[in-house]
C-alpha positions as semicolon CSV with decimal commas, in nm:
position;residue;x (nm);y (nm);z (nm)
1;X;2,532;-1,310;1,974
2;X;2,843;-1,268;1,735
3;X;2,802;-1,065;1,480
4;X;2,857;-1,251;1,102
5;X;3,108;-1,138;0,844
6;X;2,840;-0,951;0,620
7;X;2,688;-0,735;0,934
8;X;3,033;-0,690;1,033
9;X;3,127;-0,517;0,678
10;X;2,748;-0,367;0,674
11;X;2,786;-0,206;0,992
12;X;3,123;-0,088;0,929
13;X;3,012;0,077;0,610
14;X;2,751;0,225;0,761
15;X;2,964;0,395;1,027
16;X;3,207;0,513;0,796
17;X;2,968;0,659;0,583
18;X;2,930;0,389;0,327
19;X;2,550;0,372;0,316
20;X;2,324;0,672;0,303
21;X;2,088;0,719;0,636
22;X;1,773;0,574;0,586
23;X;1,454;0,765;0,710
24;X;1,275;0,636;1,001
25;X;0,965;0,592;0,783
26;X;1,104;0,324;0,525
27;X;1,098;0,046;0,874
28;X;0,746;0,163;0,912
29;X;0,696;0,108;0,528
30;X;0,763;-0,228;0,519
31;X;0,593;-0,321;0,853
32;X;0,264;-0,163;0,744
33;X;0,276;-0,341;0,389
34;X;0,341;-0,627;0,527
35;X;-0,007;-0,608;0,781
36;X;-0,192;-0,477;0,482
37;X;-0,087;-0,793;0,245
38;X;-0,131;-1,020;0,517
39;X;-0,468;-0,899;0,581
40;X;-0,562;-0,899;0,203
41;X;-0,429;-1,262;0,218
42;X;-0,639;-1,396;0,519
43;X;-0,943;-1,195;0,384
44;X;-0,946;-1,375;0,021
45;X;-0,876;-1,745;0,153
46;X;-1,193;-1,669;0,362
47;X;-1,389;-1,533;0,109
48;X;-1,778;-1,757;0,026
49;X;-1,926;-1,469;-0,112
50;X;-1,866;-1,448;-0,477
51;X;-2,171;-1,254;-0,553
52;X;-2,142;-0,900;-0,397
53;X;-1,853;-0,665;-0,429
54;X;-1,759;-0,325;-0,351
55;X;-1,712;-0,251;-0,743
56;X;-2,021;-0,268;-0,981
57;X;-1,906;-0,584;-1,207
58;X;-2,131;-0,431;-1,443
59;X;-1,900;-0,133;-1,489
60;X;-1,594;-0,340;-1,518
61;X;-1,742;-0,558;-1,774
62;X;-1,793;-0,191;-2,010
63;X;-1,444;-0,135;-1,942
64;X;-1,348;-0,506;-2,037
65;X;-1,584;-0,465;-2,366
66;X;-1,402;-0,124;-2,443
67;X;-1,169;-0,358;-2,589
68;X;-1,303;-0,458;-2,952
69;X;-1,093;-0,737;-2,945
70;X;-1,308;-0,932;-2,660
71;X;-1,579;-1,101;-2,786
72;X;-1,708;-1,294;-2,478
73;X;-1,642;-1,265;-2,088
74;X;-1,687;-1,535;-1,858
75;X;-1,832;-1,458;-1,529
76;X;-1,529;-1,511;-1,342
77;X;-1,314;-1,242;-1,467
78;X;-1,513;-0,939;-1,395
79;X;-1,480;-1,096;-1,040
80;X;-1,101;-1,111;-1,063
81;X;-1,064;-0,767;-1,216
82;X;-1,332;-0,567;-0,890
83;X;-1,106;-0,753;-0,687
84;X;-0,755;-0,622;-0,850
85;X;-0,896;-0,286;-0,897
86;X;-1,032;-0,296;-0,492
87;X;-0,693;-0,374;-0,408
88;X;-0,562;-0,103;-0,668
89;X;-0,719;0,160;-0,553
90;X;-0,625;0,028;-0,141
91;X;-0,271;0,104;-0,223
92;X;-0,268;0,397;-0,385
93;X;-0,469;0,548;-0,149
94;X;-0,250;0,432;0,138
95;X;0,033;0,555;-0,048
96;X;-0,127;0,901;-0,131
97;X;-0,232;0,913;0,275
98;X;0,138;0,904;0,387
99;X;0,216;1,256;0,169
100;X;-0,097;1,384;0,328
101;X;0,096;1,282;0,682
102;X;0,365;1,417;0,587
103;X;0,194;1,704;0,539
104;X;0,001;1,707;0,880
105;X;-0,319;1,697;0,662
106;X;-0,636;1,480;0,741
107;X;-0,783;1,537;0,397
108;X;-0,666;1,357;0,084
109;X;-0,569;1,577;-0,216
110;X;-0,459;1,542;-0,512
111;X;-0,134;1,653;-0,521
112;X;-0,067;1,358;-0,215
113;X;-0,183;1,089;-0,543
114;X;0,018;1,269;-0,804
115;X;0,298;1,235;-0,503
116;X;0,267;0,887;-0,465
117;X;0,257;0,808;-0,819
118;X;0,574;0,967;-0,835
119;X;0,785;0,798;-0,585
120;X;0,657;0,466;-0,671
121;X;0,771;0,283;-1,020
122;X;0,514;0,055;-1,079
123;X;0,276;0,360;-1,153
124;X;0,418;0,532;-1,365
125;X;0,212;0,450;-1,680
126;X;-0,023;0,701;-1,439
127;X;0,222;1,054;-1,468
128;X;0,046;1,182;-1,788
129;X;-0,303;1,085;-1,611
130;X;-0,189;1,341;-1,298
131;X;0,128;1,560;-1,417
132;X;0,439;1,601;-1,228
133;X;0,423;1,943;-1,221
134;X;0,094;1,930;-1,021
135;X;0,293;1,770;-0,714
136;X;0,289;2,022;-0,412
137;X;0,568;2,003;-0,170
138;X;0,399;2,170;0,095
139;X;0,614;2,152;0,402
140;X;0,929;1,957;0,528
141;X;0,864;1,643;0,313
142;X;1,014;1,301;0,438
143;X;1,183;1,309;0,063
144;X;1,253;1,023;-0,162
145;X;1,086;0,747;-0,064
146;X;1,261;0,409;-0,156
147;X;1,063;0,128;-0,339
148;X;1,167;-0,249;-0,382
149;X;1,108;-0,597;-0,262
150;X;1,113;-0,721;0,103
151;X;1,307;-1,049;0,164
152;X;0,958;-1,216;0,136
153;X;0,905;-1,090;-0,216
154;X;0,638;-0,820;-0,127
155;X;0,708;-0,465;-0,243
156;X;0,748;-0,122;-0,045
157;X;0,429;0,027;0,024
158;X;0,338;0,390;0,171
159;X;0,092;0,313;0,393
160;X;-0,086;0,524;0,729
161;X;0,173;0,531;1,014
162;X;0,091;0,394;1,327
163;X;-0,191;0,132;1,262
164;X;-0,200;-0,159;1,527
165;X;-0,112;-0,484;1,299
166;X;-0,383;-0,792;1,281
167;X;-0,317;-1,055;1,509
168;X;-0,100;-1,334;1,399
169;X;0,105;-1,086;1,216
170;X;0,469;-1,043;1,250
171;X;0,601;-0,736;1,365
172;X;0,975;-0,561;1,285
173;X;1,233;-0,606;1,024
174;X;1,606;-0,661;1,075
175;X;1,782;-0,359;1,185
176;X;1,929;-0,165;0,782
177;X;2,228;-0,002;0,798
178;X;2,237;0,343;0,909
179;X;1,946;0,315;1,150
180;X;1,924;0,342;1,506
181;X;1,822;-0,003;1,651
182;X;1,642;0,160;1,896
183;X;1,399;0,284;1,647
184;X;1,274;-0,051;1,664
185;X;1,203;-0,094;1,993
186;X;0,948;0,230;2,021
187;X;0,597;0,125;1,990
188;X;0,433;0,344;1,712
189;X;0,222;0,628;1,715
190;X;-0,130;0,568;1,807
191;X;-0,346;0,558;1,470
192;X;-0,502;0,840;1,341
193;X;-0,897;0,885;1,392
194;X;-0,945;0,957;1,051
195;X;-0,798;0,651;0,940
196;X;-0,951;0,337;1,024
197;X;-0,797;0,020;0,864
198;X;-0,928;0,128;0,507
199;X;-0,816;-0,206;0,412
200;X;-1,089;-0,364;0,638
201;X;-1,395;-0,212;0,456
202;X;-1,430;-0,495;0,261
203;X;-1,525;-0,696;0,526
204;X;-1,693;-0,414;0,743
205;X;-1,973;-0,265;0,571
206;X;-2,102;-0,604;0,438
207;X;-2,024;-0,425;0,061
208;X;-2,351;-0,125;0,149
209;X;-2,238;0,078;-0,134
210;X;-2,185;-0,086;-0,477
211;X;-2,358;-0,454;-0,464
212;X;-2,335;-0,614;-0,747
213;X;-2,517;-0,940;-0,863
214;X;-2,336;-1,139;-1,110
215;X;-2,691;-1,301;-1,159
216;X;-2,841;-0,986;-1,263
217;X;-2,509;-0,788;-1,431
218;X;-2,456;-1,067;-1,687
């Protein structure tokens, strides 16, 4: 297949040093955000169960409250904020897992969150909750990590290398500049033990630990 005018130029730039080489990690990035939003996706358009979540609604409706400017909360928003906050606390532990990778750790520290909360924008109204300066480069980190937008409008995520994707979901990215196509082609890693689709819990455990009625939290 003939190559068009942009890759043309792209690759071209790339060979003659135009674009900095990207890490092999930032295809795996993107593919394991996109499985993970996918999944949320599928997971929420099936949902019946309105009742019982993971997160006490109870405890979210104190936080709401905290607030002395709310006077009343209807019952759906305590429902929409365990379900933001669920999905919250998904990606930032993802994220926090890959510096733990990196790392060759299997436990999650907290130097691997203060990490992640470093090398991704959108939290950084969390760097005076865990310093900087608490960040532990332990061993030959993958470096700066790049965050943006996917041409689908999803952003870069950091999440555990080498899970299997749900079916139905589209694998693979077009090939970046600076990047060896056949990166592509290698099948990943096989998933860590330790690490079992955290973003599947929600539907796994039937919500064991932290039922909440809406009924009875009112």
């Amino acid at each position: 297949m003939e190559n068009s005018p942009q890759q043309s130029a792209a690759n071209a730039a790339a060979q003659s040093g135009g674009y900095p080489p990207q890490p092999p990690y930032h295809h795996l990035i993107q593919q394991q955000l996109e499985m993970f939003w996918n999944y949320q996706r599928q997971e929420i358009e099936g949902v019946t169960d309105f009742k019982n979540h993971l997160l006490p609604l109870a405890r979210i409706k104190k936080i709401m409250k905290s607030d002395e400017d709310v006077r009343m909360i209807s019952a759906e928003a305590p429902i929409l904020f365990a379900k933001a906050c669920e999905l919250f606390i998904l990606e930032l532990t993802i994220r926090s897992w890959l510096h733990a990778e990196e790392n060759k750790r299997r436990t999650l520290q907290k130097n691997d969150i203060a990490a992640a909360i470093t090398r991704t924008d959108i939290f950084d109204f969390l760097v005076d909750i865990v310093p900087r300066d608490e960040i532990k480069e332990e061993g030959g980190g993958l470096g700066p990590v790049m965050v943006g937008s996917t041409s689908s409008g999803v952003p870069y995520y950091y999440p555990p290398m080498g899970q299997p994707a749900p079916p139905g979901v589209m694998m693979g990215r077009p090939a970046m500049p600076g990047v060896d196509p056949s990166m592509y082609a290698q099948p990943p890693p096989p998933p860590s033990q330790d690490w079992q689709s955290v973003w599947q819990i929600s539907e796994d455990n039937n919500y064991a630990s932290g039922q909440g009625n809406i009924d009875a939290q009112s």
